[in-house]
JSON list of C-alpha atoms in Angstrom, two decimals:
[
{"chain": "A", "resi": 1, "resn": "UNK", "atom": "CA", "xyz": [-58.97, 219.49, 60.29]},
{"chain": "A", "resi": 2, "resn": "UNK", "atom": "CA", "xyz": [-55.71, 218.35, 61.85]},
{"chain": "A", "resi": 3, "resn": "UNK", "atom": "CA", "xyz": [-55.27, 215.76, 59.10]},
{"chain": "A", "resi": 4, "resn": "UNK", "atom": "CA", "xyz": [-55.60, 218.41, 56.38]},
{"chain": "A", "resi": 5, "resn": "UNK", "atom": "CA", "xyz": [-53.13, 220.66, 58.22]},
{"chain": "A", "resi": 6, "resn": "UNK", "atom": "CA", "xyz": [-50.56, 217.82, 58.43]},
{"chain": "A", "resi": 7, "resn": "UNK", "atom": "CA", "xyz": [-51.01, 217.10, 54.72]},
{"chain": "A", "resi": 8, "resn": "UNK", "atom": "CA", "xyz": [-50.42, 220.77, 53.83]},
{"chain": "A", "resi": 9, "resn": "UNK", "atom": "CA", "xyz": [-47.38, 220.83, 56.11]},
{"chain": "A", "resi": 10, "resn": "UNK", "atom": "CA", "xyz": [-45.91, 217.76, 54.37]},
{"chain": "A", "resi": 11, "resn": "UNK", "atom": "CA", "xyz": [-46.46, 219.29, 50.94]},
{"chain": "A", "resi": 12, "resn": "UNK", "atom": "CA", "xyz": [-44.75, 222.53, 51.97]},
{"chain": "A", "resi": 13, "resn": "UNK", "atom": "CA", "xyz": [-41.81, 220.58, 53.39]},
{"chain": "A", "resi": 14, "resn": "UNK", "atom": "CA", "xyz": [-41.46, 218.61, 50.14]},
{"chain": "A", "resi": 15, "resn": "UNK", "atom": "CA", "xyz": [-42.60, 220.83, 47.25]},
{"chain": "A", "resi": 16, "resn": "UNK", "atom": "CA", "xyz": [-41.66, 218.10, 44.74]},
{"chain": "A", "resi": 17, "resn": "UNK", "atom": "CA", "xyz": [-44.77, 216.18, 45.82]},
{"chain": "A", "resi": 18, "resn": "UNK", "atom": "CA", "xyz": [-47.05, 219.06, 44.81]},
{"chain": "A", "resi": 19, "resn": "UNK", "atom": "CA", "xyz": [-45.89, 218.75, 41.20]},
{"chain": "A", "resi": 20, "resn": "UNK", "atom": "CA", "xyz": [-45.75, 214.93, 41.32]},
{"chain": "A", "resi": 21, "resn": "UNK", "atom": "CA", "xyz": [-49.30, 214.46, 42.54]},
{"chain": "A", "resi": 22, "resn": "UNK", "atom": "CA", "xyz": [-50.64, 217.17, 40.25]},
{"chain": "A", "resi": 23, "resn": "UNK", "atom": "CA", "xyz": [-49.20, 215.42, 37.18]},
{"chain": "A", "resi": 24, "resn": "UNK", "atom": "CA", "xyz": [-50.35, 212.04, 38.50]},
{"chain": "A", "resi": 25, "resn": "UNK", "atom": "CA", "xyz": [-53.91, 213.30, 39.03]},
{"chain": "A", "resi": 26, "resn": "UNK", "atom": "CA", "xyz": [-54.07, 214.80, 35.54]},
{"chain": "A", "resi": 27, "resn": "UNK", "atom": "CA", "xyz": [-52.81, 211.57, 33.96]},
{"chain": "A", "resi": 28, "resn": "UNK", "atom": "CA", "xyz": [-55.29, 209.42, 35.88]},
{"chain": "A", "resi": 29, "resn": "UNK", "atom": "CA", "xyz": [-58.20, 211.65, 34.90]},
{"chain": "A", "resi": 30, "resn": "UNK", "atom": "CA", "xyz": [-57.23, 211.74, 31.21]},
{"chain": "A", "resi": 31, "resn": "UNK", "atom": "CA", "xyz": [-56.72, 207.99, 31.11]},
{"chain": "A", "resi": 32, "resn": "UNK", "atom": "CA", "xyz": [-60.02, 207.46, 32.90]},
{"chain": "A", "resi": 33, "resn": "UNK", "atom": "CA", "xyz": [-61.76, 209.33, 30.08]},
{"chain": "A", "resi": 34, "resn": "UNK", "atom": "CA", "xyz": [-59.89, 207.29, 27.48]},
{"chain": "A", "resi": 35, "resn": "UNK", "atom": "CA", "xyz": [-60.74, 203.98, 29.21]},
{"chain": "A", "resi": 36, "resn": "UNK", "atom": "CA", "xyz": [-64.41, 204.98, 29.42]},
{"chain": "A", "resi": 37, "resn": "UNK", "atom": "CA", "xyz": [-64.41, 205.67, 25.68]},
{"chain": "A", "resi": 38, "resn": "UNK", "atom": "CA", "xyz": [-62.48, 202.46, 24.93]},
{"chain": "A", "resi": 39, "resn": "UNK", "atom": "CA", "xyz": [-64.94, 200.39, 26.96]},
{"chain": "A", "resi": 40, "resn": "UNK", "atom": "CA", "xyz": [-67.90, 201.84, 25.07]},
{"chain": "A", "resi": 41, "resn": "UNK", "atom": "CA", "xyz": [-66.59, 201.34, 21.53]},
{"chain": "A", "resi": 42, "resn": "UNK", "atom": "CA", "xyz": [-64.72, 198.05, 22.06]},
{"chain": "A", "resi": 43, "resn": "UNK", "atom": "CA", "xyz": [-66.98, 195.15, 23.12]},
{"chain": "A", "resi": 44, "resn": "UNK", "atom": "CA", "xyz": [-64.02, 192.84, 23.79]},
{"chain": "A", "resi": 45, "resn": "UNK", "atom": "CA", "xyz": [-62.60, 195.14, 26.49]},
{"chain": "A", "resi": 46, "resn": "UNK", "atom": "CA", "xyz": [-64.15, 195.48, 29.95]},
{"chain": "A", "resi": 47, "resn": "UNK", "atom": "CA", "xyz": [-62.81, 197.31, 33.02]},
{"chain": "A", "resi": 48, "resn": "UNK", "atom": "CA", "xyz": [-64.31, 197.73, 36.47]},
{"chain": "A", "resi": 49, "resn": "UNK", "atom": "CA", "xyz": [-64.78, 200.76, 38.69]},
{"chain": "A", "resi": 50, "resn": "UNK", "atom": "CA", "xyz": [-62.09, 203.06, 40.07]},
{"chain": "A", "resi": 51, "resn": "UNK", "atom": "CA", "xyz": [-59.25, 202.38, 37.57]},
{"chain": "A", "resi": 52, "resn": "UNK", "atom": "CA", "xyz": [-56.14, 204.46, 38.30]},
{"chain": "A", "resi": 53, "resn": "UNK", "atom": "CA", "xyz": [-53.98, 204.09, 35.22]},
{"chain": "A", "resi": 54, "resn": "UNK", "atom": "CA", "xyz": [-50.92, 206.21, 34.44]},
{"chain": "A", "resi": 55, "resn": "UNK", "atom": "CA", "xyz": [-50.11, 204.62, 31.05]},
{"chain": "A", "resi": 56, "resn": "UNK", "atom": "CA", "xyz": [-52.00, 205.89, 28.02]},
{"chain": "A", "resi": 57, "resn": "UNK", "atom": "CA", "xyz": [-53.50, 203.06, 25.93]},
{"chain": "A", "resi": 58, "resn": "UNK", "atom": "CA", "xyz": [-52.15, 200.41, 28.30]},
{"chain": "A", "resi": 59, "resn": "UNK", "atom": "CA", "xyz": [-54.72, 197.79, 27.25]},
{"chain": "A", "resi": 60, "resn": "UNK", "atom": "CA", "xyz": [-54.88, 196.54, 23.67]},
{"chain": "A", "resi": 61, "resn": "UNK", "atom": "CA", "xyz": [-57.32, 193.76, 22.72]},
{"chain": "A", "resi": 62, "resn": "UNK", "atom": "CA", "xyz": [-57.14, 192.75, 19.06]},
{"chain": "A", "resi": 63, "resn": "UNK", "atom": "CA", "xyz": [-60.51, 192.61, 17.31]},
{"chain": "A", "resi": 64, "resn": "UNK", "atom": "CA", "xyz": [-62.60, 190.53, 16.99]},
{"chain": "A", "resi": 65, "resn": "UNK", "atom": "CA", "xyz": [-61.67, 187.48, 19.11]},
{"chain": "A", "resi": 66, "resn": "UNK", "atom": "CA", "xyz": [-59.16, 188.62, 21.77]},
{"chain": "A", "resi": 67, "resn": "UNK", "atom": "CA", "xyz": [-60.66, 189.67, 25.10]},
{"chain": "A", "resi": 68, "resn": "UNK", "atom": "CA", "xyz": [-59.43, 191.67, 28.09]},
{"chain": "A", "resi": 69, "resn": "UNK", "atom": "CA", "xyz": [-61.42, 191.84, 31.33]},
{"chain": "A", "resi": 70, "resn": "UNK", "atom": "CA", "xyz": [-60.12, 193.94, 34.24]},
{"chain": "A", "resi": 71, "resn": "UNK", "atom": "CA", "xyz": [-61.58, 194.07, 37.74]},
{"chain": "A", "resi": 72, "resn": "UNK", "atom": "CA", "xyz": [-62.20, 196.96, 40.13]},
{"chain": "A", "resi": 73, "resn": "UNK", "atom": "CA", "xyz": [-59.66, 199.32, 41.71]},
{"chain": "A", "resi": 74, "resn": "UNK", "atom": "CA", "xyz": [-56.66, 198.49, 39.56]},
{"chain": "A", "resi": 75, "resn": "UNK", "atom": "CA", "xyz": [-53.54, 200.68, 39.74]},
{"chain": "A", "resi": 76, "resn": "UNK", "atom": "CA", "xyz": [-51.15, 200.72, 36.77]},
{"chain": "A", "resi": 77, "resn": "UNK", "atom": "CA", "xyz": [-47.99, 202.84, 36.70]},
{"chain": "A", "resi": 78, "resn": "UNK", "atom": "CA", "xyz": [-46.00, 204.17, 33.75]},
{"chain": "A", "resi": 79, "resn": "UNK", "atom": "CA", "xyz": [-44.92, 202.64, 30.40]},
{"chain": "A", "resi": 80, "resn": "UNK", "atom": "CA", "xyz": [-46.97, 199.43, 30.61]},
{"chain": "A", "resi": 81, "resn": "UNK", "atom": "CA", "xyz": [-48.02, 197.33, 27.61]},
{"chain": "A", "resi": 82, "resn": "UNK", "atom": "CA", "xyz": [-50.84, 194.80, 28.06]},
{"chain": "A", "resi": 83, "resn": "UNK", "atom": "CA", "xyz": [-51.73, 193.06, 24.80]},
{"chain": "A", "resi": 84, "resn": "UNK", "atom": "CA", "xyz": [-54.14, 190.27, 23.85]},
{"chain": "A", "resi": 85, "resn": "UNK", "atom": "CA", "xyz": [-54.02, 189.08, 20.24]},
{"chain": "A", "resi": 86, "resn": "UNK", "atom": "CA", "xyz": [-55.57, 186.33, 18.14]},
{"chain": "A", "resi": 87, "resn": "UNK", "atom": "CA", "xyz": [-57.98, 184.45, 20.41]},
{"chain": "A", "resi": 88, "resn": "UNK", "atom": "CA", "xyz": [-56.18, 185.40, 23.62]},
{"chain": "A", "resi": 89, "resn": "UNK", "atom": "CA", "xyz": [-58.26, 185.87, 26.76]},
{"chain": "A", "resi": 90, "resn": "UNK", "atom": "CA", "xyz": [-56.82, 187.97, 29.60]},
{"chain": "A", "resi": 91, "resn": "UNK", "atom": "CA", "xyz": [-58.50, 188.38, 33.00]},
{"chain": "A", "resi": 92, "resn": "UNK", "atom": "CA", "xyz": [-57.10, 190.64, 35.74]},
{"chain": "A", "resi": 93, "resn": "UNK", "atom": "CA", "xyz": [-58.75, 190.53, 39.16]},
{"chain": "A", "resi": 94, "resn": "UNK", "atom": "CA", "xyz": [-59.75, 193.20, 41.65]},
{"chain": "A", "resi": 95, "resn": "UNK", "atom": "CA", "xyz": [-57.29, 195.39, 43.51]},
{"chain": "A", "resi": 96, "resn": "UNK", "atom": "CA", "xyz": [-54.18, 194.55, 41.50]},
{"chain": "A", "resi": 97, "resn": "UNK", "atom": "CA", "xyz": [-51.20, 196.94, 41.47]},
{"chain": "A", "resi": 98, "resn": "UNK", "atom": "CA", "xyz": [-48.86, 196.86, 38.47]},
{"chain": "A", "resi": 99, "resn": "UNK", "atom": "CA", "xyz": [-45.52, 198.69, 38.43]},
{"chain": "A", "resi": 100, "resn": "UNK", "atom": "CA", "xyz": [-43.88, 200.62, 35.61]},
{"chain": "A", "resi": 101, "resn": "UNK", "atom": "CA", "xyz": [-42.47, 198.99, 32.45]},
{"chain": "A", "resi": 102, "resn": "UNK", "atom": "CA", "xyz": [-44.73, 195.95, 32.79]},
{"chain": "A", "resi": 103, "resn": "UNK", "atom": "CA", "xyz": [-45.17, 193.75, 29.69]},
{"chain": "A", "resi": 104, "resn": "UNK", "atom": "CA", "xyz": [-47.91, 191.15, 29.25]},
{"chain": "A", "resi": 105, "resn": "UNK", "atom": "CA", "xyz": [-48.54, 189.38, 25.94]},
{"chain": "A", "resi": 106, "resn": "UNK", "atom": "CA", "xyz": [-51.46, 186.95, 25.61]},
{"chain": "A", "resi": 107, "resn": "UNK", "atom": "CA", "xyz": [-52.36, 184.68, 22.69]},
{"chain": "A", "resi": 108, "resn": "UNK", "atom": "CA", "xyz": [-54.09, 181.90, 24.66]},
{"chain": "A", "resi": 109, "resn": "UNK", "atom": "CA", "xyz": [-55.24, 182.52, 28.24]},
{"chain": "A", "resi": 110, "resn": "UNK", "atom": "CA", "xyz": [-53.75, 184.48, 31.15]},
{"chain": "A", "resi": 111, "resn": "UNK", "atom": "CA", "xyz": [-55.44, 184.94, 34.54]},
{"chain": "A", "resi": 112, "resn": "UNK", "atom": "CA", "xyz": [-54.24, 187.25, 37.32]},
{"chain": "A", "resi": 113, "resn": "UNK", "atom": "CA", "xyz": [-56.14, 186.80, 40.58]},
{"chain": "A", "resi": 114, "resn": "UNK", "atom": "CA", "xyz": [-57.21, 189.44, 43.08]},
{"chain": "A", "resi": 115, "resn": "UNK", "atom": "CA", "xyz": [-54.71, 191.73, 44.84]},
{"chain": "A", "resi": 116, "resn": "UNK", "atom": "CA", "xyz": [-51.71, 190.65, 42.79]},
{"chain": "A", "resi": 117, "resn": "UNK", "atom": "CA", "xyz": [-48.76, 192.99, 43.47]},
{"chain": "A", "resi": 118, "resn": "UNK", "atom": "CA", "xyz": [-46.35, 193.37, 40.54]},
{"chain": "A", "resi": 119, "resn": "UNK", "atom": "CA", "xyz": [-43.13, 195.37, 40.72]},
{"chain": "A", "resi": 120, "resn": "UNK", "atom": "CA", "xyz": [-41.44, 197.18, 37.82]},
{"chain": "A", "resi": 121, "resn": "UNK", "atom": "CA", "xyz": [-40.03, 195.66, 34.63]},
{"chain": "A", "resi": 122, "resn": "UNK", "atom": "CA", "xyz": [-41.94, 192.37, 34.85]},
{"chain": "A", "resi": 123, "resn": "UNK", "atom": "CA", "xyz": [-42.64, 190.24, 31.75]},
{"chain": "A", "resi": 124, "resn": "UNK", "atom": "CA", "xyz": [-45.47, 187.68, 31.40]},
{"chain": "A", "resi": 125, "resn": "UNK", "atom": "CA", "xyz": [-46.30, 185.71, 28.26]},
{"chain": "A", "resi": 126, "resn": "UNK", "atom": "CA", "xyz": [-48.29, 182.58, 27.42]},
{"chain": "A", "resi": 127, "resn": "UNK", "atom": "CA", "xyz": [-46.37, 181.80, 24.22]},
{"chain": "A", "resi": 128, "resn": "UNK", "atom": "CA", "xyz": [-42.87, 181.61, 22.79]},
{"chain": "A", "resi": 129, "resn": "UNK", "atom": "CA", "xyz": [-42.11, 184.88, 21.06]},
{"chain": "A", "resi": 130, "resn": "UNK", "atom": "CA", "xyz": [-40.12, 183.27, 18.23]},
{"chain": "A", "resi": 131, "resn": "UNK", "atom": "CA", "xyz": [-39.68, 179.76, 16.78]},
{"chain": "A", "resi": 132, "resn": "UNK", "atom": "CA", "xyz": [-36.94, 177.54, 18.20]},
{"chain": "A", "resi": 133, "resn": "UNK", "atom": "CA", "xyz": [-36.21, 176.05, 14.77]},
{"chain": "A", "resi": 134, "resn": "UNK", "atom": "CA", "xyz": [-33.53, 178.19, 13.03]},
{"chain": "A", "resi": 135, "resn": "UNK", "atom": "CA", "xyz": [-35.08, 177.91, 9.55]},
{"chain": "A", "resi": 136, "resn": "UNK", "atom": "CA", "xyz": [-38.52, 178.98, 10.83]},
{"chain": "A", "resi": 137, "resn": "UNK", "atom": "CA", "xyz": [-36.96, 181.79, 12.82]},
{"chain": "A", "resi": 138, "resn": "UNK", "atom": "CA", "xyz": [-35.17, 183.04, 9.69]},
{"chain": "A", "resi": 139, "resn": "UNK", "atom": "CA", "xyz": [-38.48, 183.12, 7.80]},
{"chain": "A", "resi": 140, "resn": "UNK", "atom": "CA", "xyz": [-40.03, 185.12, 10.63]},
{"chain": "A", "resi": 141, "resn": "UNK", "atom": "CA", "xyz": [-37.10, 187.56, 10.69]},
{"chain": "A", "resi": 142, "resn": "UNK", "atom": "CA", "xyz": [-37.45, 188.15, 6.93]},
{"chain": "A", "resi": 143, "resn": "UNK", "atom": "CA", "xyz": [-41.20, 188.56, 7.34]},
{"chain": "A", "resi": 144, "resn": "UNK", "atom": "CA", "xyz": [-40.68, 191.19, 10.05]},
{"chain": "A", "resi": 145, "resn": "UNK", "atom": "CA", "xyz": [-38.05, 193.00, 7.98]},
{"chain": "A", "resi": 146, "resn": "UNK", "atom": "CA", "xyz": [-40.14, 193.19, 4.83]},
{"chain": "A", "resi": 147, "resn": "UNK", "atom": "CA", "xyz": [-43.47, 194.05, 6.44]},
{"chain": "A", "resi": 148, "resn": "UNK", "atom": "CA", "xyz": [-42.14, 196.68, 8.85]},
{"chain": "A", "resi": 149, "resn": "UNK", "atom": "CA", "xyz": [-43.58, 200.11, 8.03]},
{"chain": "A", "resi": 150, "resn": "UNK", "atom": "CA", "xyz": [-42.10, 202.37, 6.83]},
{"chain": "A", "resi": 151, "resn": "UNK", "atom": "CA", "xyz": [-39.58, 200.63, 4.58]},
{"chain": "A", "resi": 152, "resn": "UNK", "atom": "CA", "xyz": [-37.25, 202.41, 2.17]},
{"chain": "A", "resi": 153, "resn": "UNK", "atom": "CA", "xyz": [-36.39, 199.30, 0.12]},
{"chain": "A", "resi": 154, "resn": "UNK", "atom": "CA", "xyz": [-38.83, 197.67, -2.29]},
{"chain": "A", "resi": 155, "resn": "UNK", "atom": "CA", "xyz": [-38.95, 193.87, -1.94]},
{"chain": "A", "resi": 156, "resn": "UNK", "atom": "CA", "xyz": [-39.31, 191.68, -5.05]},
{"chain": "A", "resi": 157, "resn": "UNK", "atom": "CA", "xyz": [-40.70, 188.87, -2.85]},
{"chain": "A", "resi": 158, "resn": "UNK", "atom": "CA", "xyz": [-43.40, 190.86, -1.08]},
{"chain": "A", "resi": 159, "resn": "UNK", "atom": "CA", "xyz": [-46.24, 188.47, -2.02]},
{"chain": "A", "resi": 160, "resn": "UNK", "atom": "CA", "xyz": [-44.37, 185.47, -0.61]},
{"chain": "A", "resi": 161, "resn": "UNK", "atom": "CA", "xyz": [-43.53, 187.32, 2.58]},
{"chain": "A", "resi": 162, "resn": "UNK", "atom": "CA", "xyz": [-47.07, 188.49, 3.26]},
{"chain": "A", "resi": 163, "resn": "UNK", "atom": "CA", "xyz": [-48.33, 184.91, 2.74]},
{"chain": "A", "resi": 164, "resn": "UNK", "atom": "CA", "xyz": [-46.12, 183.72, 5.64]},
{"chain": "A", "resi": 165, "resn": "UNK", "atom": "CA", "xyz": [-48.09, 183.04, 8.84]},
{"chain": "A", "resi": 166, "resn": "UNK", "atom": "CA", "xyz": [-46.02, 182.47, 11.98]},
{"chain": "A", "resi": 167, "resn": "UNK", "atom": "CA", "xyz": [-47.12, 179.64, 14.27]},
{"chain": "A", "resi": 168, "resn": "UNK", "atom": "CA", "xyz": [-46.87, 180.06, 18.04]},
{"chain": "A", "resi": 169, "resn": "UNK", "atom": "CA", "xyz": [-46.68, 177.44, 20.78]},
{"chain": "A", "resi": 170, "resn": "UNK", "atom": "CA", "xyz": [-48.99, 178.59, 23.59]},
{"chain": "A", "resi": 171, "resn": "UNK", "atom": "CA", "xyz": [-49.81, 177.43, 27.13]},
{"chain": "A", "resi": 172, "resn": "UNK", "atom": "CA", "xyz": [-52.06, 179.27, 29.64]},
{"chain": "A", "resi": 173, "resn": "UNK", "atom": "CA", "xyz": [-50.64, 181.19, 32.62]},
{"chain": "A", "resi": 174, "resn": "UNK", "atom": "CA", "xyz": [-52.48, 181.45, 35.96]},
{"chain": "A", "resi": 175, "resn": "UNK", "atom": "CA", "xyz": [-51.36, 183.67, 38.85]},
{"chain": "A", "resi": 176, "resn": "UNK", "atom": "CA", "xyz": [-53.28, 183.21, 42.09]},
{"chain": "A", "resi": 177, "resn": "UNK", "atom": "CA", "xyz": [-54.64, 185.74, 44.58]},
{"chain": "A", "resi": 178, "resn": "UNK", "atom": "CA", "xyz": [-52.31, 187.87, 46.69]},
{"chain": "A", "resi": 179, "resn": "UNK", "atom": "CA", "xyz": [-49.14, 186.93, 44.80]},
{"chain": "A", "resi": 180, "resn": "UNK", "atom": "CA", "xyz": [-46.17, 189.34, 45.00]},
{"chain": "A", "resi": 181, "resn": "UNK", "atom": "CA", "xyz": [-43.95, 189.46, 41.91]},
{"chain": "A", "resi": 182, "resn": "UNK", "atom": "CA", "xyz": [-40.61, 191.24, 42.39]},
{"chain": "A", "resi": 183, "resn": "UNK", "atom": "CA", "xyz": [-38.76, 193.46, 39.94]},
{"chain": "A", "resi": 184, "resn": "UNK", "atom": "CA", "xyz": [-37.22, 192.14, 36.70]},
{"chain": "A", "resi": 185, "resn": "UNK", "atom": "CA", "xyz": [-39.13, 188.84, 36.81]},
{"chain": "A", "resi": 186, "resn": "UNK", "atom": "CA", "xyz": [-40.01, 186.80, 33.71]},
{"chain": "A", "resi": 187, "resn": "UNK", "atom": "CA", "xyz": [-42.97, 184.39, 33.84]},
{"chain": "A", "resi": 188, "resn": "UNK", "atom": "CA", "xyz": [-43.03, 182.02, 30.89]},
{"chain": "A", "resi": 189, "resn": "UNK", "atom": "CA", "xyz": [-45.83, 180.08, 29.21]},
{"chain": "A", "resi": 190, "resn": "UNK", "atom": "CA", "xyz": [-47.64, 177.28, 31.06]},
{"chain": "A", "resi": 191, "resn": "UNK", "atom": "CA", "xyz": [-46.79, 178.52, 34.56]},
{"chain": "A", "resi": 192, "resn": "UNK", "atom": "CA", "xyz": [-49.31, 178.36, 37.43]},
{"chain": "A", "resi": 193, "resn": "UNK", "atom": "CA", "xyz": [-48.42, 180.33, 40.57]},
{"chain": "A", "resi": 194, "resn": "UNK", "atom": "CA", "xyz": [-50.31, 179.47, 43.75]},
{"chain": "A", "resi": 195, "resn": "UNK", "atom": "CA", "xyz": [-52.04, 182.03, 45.96]},
{"chain": "A", "resi": 196, "resn": "UNK", "atom": "CA", "xyz": [-49.93, 183.93, 48.47]},
{"chain": "A", "resi": 197, "resn": "UNK", "atom": "CA", "xyz": [-46.55, 183.13, 46.94]},
{"chain": "A", "resi": 198, "resn": "UNK", "atom": "CA", "xyz": [-43.65, 185.51, 46.34]},
{"chain": "A", "resi": 199, "resn": "UNK", "atom": "CA", "xyz": [-41.47, 185.59, 43.22]},
{"chain": "A", "resi": 200, "resn": "UNK", "atom": "CA", "xyz": [-38.11, 187.10, 44.15]},
{"chain": "A", "resi": 201, "resn": "UNK", "atom": "CA", "xyz": [-36.64, 189.86, 42.00]},
{"chain": "A", "resi": 202, "resn": "UNK", "atom": "CA", "xyz": [-34.75, 188.76, 38.89]},
{"chain": "A", "resi": 203, "resn": "UNK", "atom": "CA", "xyz": [-36.31, 185.29, 38.79]},
{"chain": "A", "resi": 204, "resn": "UNK", "atom": "CA", "xyz": [-37.24, 183.44, 35.59]},
{"chain": "A", "resi": 205, "resn": "UNK", "atom": "CA", "xyz": [-40.24, 181.23, 36.27]},
{"chain": "A", "resi": 206, "resn": "UNK", "atom": "CA", "xyz": [-40.57, 178.24, 33.93]},
{"chain": "A", "resi": 207, "resn": "UNK", "atom": "CA", "xyz": [-42.42, 175.75, 36.17]},
{"chain": "A", "resi": 208, "resn": "UNK", "atom": "CA", "xyz": [-45.43, 175.81, 38.49]},
{"chain": "A", "resi": 209, "resn": "UNK", "atom": "CA", "xyz": [-45.10, 177.46, 41.91]},
{"chain": "A", "resi": 210, "resn": "UNK", "atom": "CA", "xyz": [-47.11, 176.05, 44.88]},
{"chain": "A", "resi": 211, "resn": "UNK", "atom": "CA", "xyz": [-49.13, 178.35, 47.15]},
{"chain": "A", "resi": 212, "resn": "UNK", "atom": "CA", "xyz": [-47.53, 180.21, 50.06]},
{"chain": "A", "resi": 213, "resn": "UNK", "atom": "CA", "xyz": [-43.85, 179.93, 49.22]},
{"chain": "A", "resi": 214, "resn": "UNK", "atom": "CA", "xyz": [-40.94, 182.06, 48.00]},
{"chain": "A", "resi": 215, "resn": "UNK", "atom": "CA", "xyz": [-39.13, 181.16, 44.78]},
{"chain": "A", "resi": 216, "resn": "UNK", "atom": "CA", "xyz": [-35.94, 182.69, 43.40]},
{"chain": "A", "resi": 217, "resn": "UNK", "atom": "CA", "xyz": [-33.33, 182.18, 40.71]},
{"chain": "A", "resi": 218, "resn": "UNK", "atom": "CA", "xyz": [-32.98, 181.17, 37.06]},
{"chain": "A", "resi": 219, "resn": "UNK", "atom": "CA", "xyz": [-34.82, 178.89, 36.77]},
{"chain": "A", "resi": 220, "resn": "UNK", "atom": "CA", "xyz": [-36.86, 179.80, 39.84]},
{"chain": "A", "resi": 221, "resn": "UNK", "atom": "CA", "xyz": [-36.82, 177.28, 42.70]},
{"chain": "A", "resi": 222, "resn": "UNK", "atom": "CA", "xyz": [-38.44, 177.19, 46.13]},
{"chain": "A", "resi": 223, "resn": "UNK", "atom": "CA", "xyz": [-36.21, 178.82, 48.75]},
{"chain": "A", "resi": 224, "resn": "UNK", "atom": "CA", "xyz": [-38.71, 179.13, 51.59]},
{"chain": "A", "resi": 225, "resn": "UNK", "atom": "CA", "xyz": [-42.21, 178.01, 52.58]},
{"chain": "A", "resi": 226, "resn": "UNK", "atom": "CA", "xyz": [-44.34, 180.69, 54.19]},
{"chain": "A", "resi": 227, "resn": "UNK", "atom": "CA", "xyz": [-46.71, 178.39, 56.10]}
]
């Protein structure tokens, strides 16, 4: 009884929290219904029990080959975009917490272990978003321009543009258990991060990170060992 009284007292002292937690509860419940429906109609998407997700349509697995599998008790905050396309396989472990404005794009294979803690505005990808070769990049830019919908200009080379198929260089990403990823971090293709490590805010990770250490910088380097 005393615990309930203290909770009521806190809410009365800070009325903002009444509105905040009301909106948060409504969002979680609505998204829970959506995730239940998504899981039933989409065989390539699986999610465990007790998901608390504040982003509508956070998970997008392209049919038929891409797969997303999410563990139990995940918490996802606002404005997150988690996308698996082509033959990409994404696995997220149990008890992970993902902050707002998170972006994850998978075309090959990405694994997040259990209890991974991710701050806001983090980016993870297992492929290069655009070609390094200037001529190939120009073709892709024209392709994006001419296939973007809606378009108010008719292209006389539409057939050639649609025939263009971009090629992506991919390399799997693995993030171990109990890793803490700070705000504004970018994790690039091919990176393996060992269990228990910390990625300092603002880091760009381009190489593997051993277990139980802190890395920081651009490119990220070891600044401290935890054990």
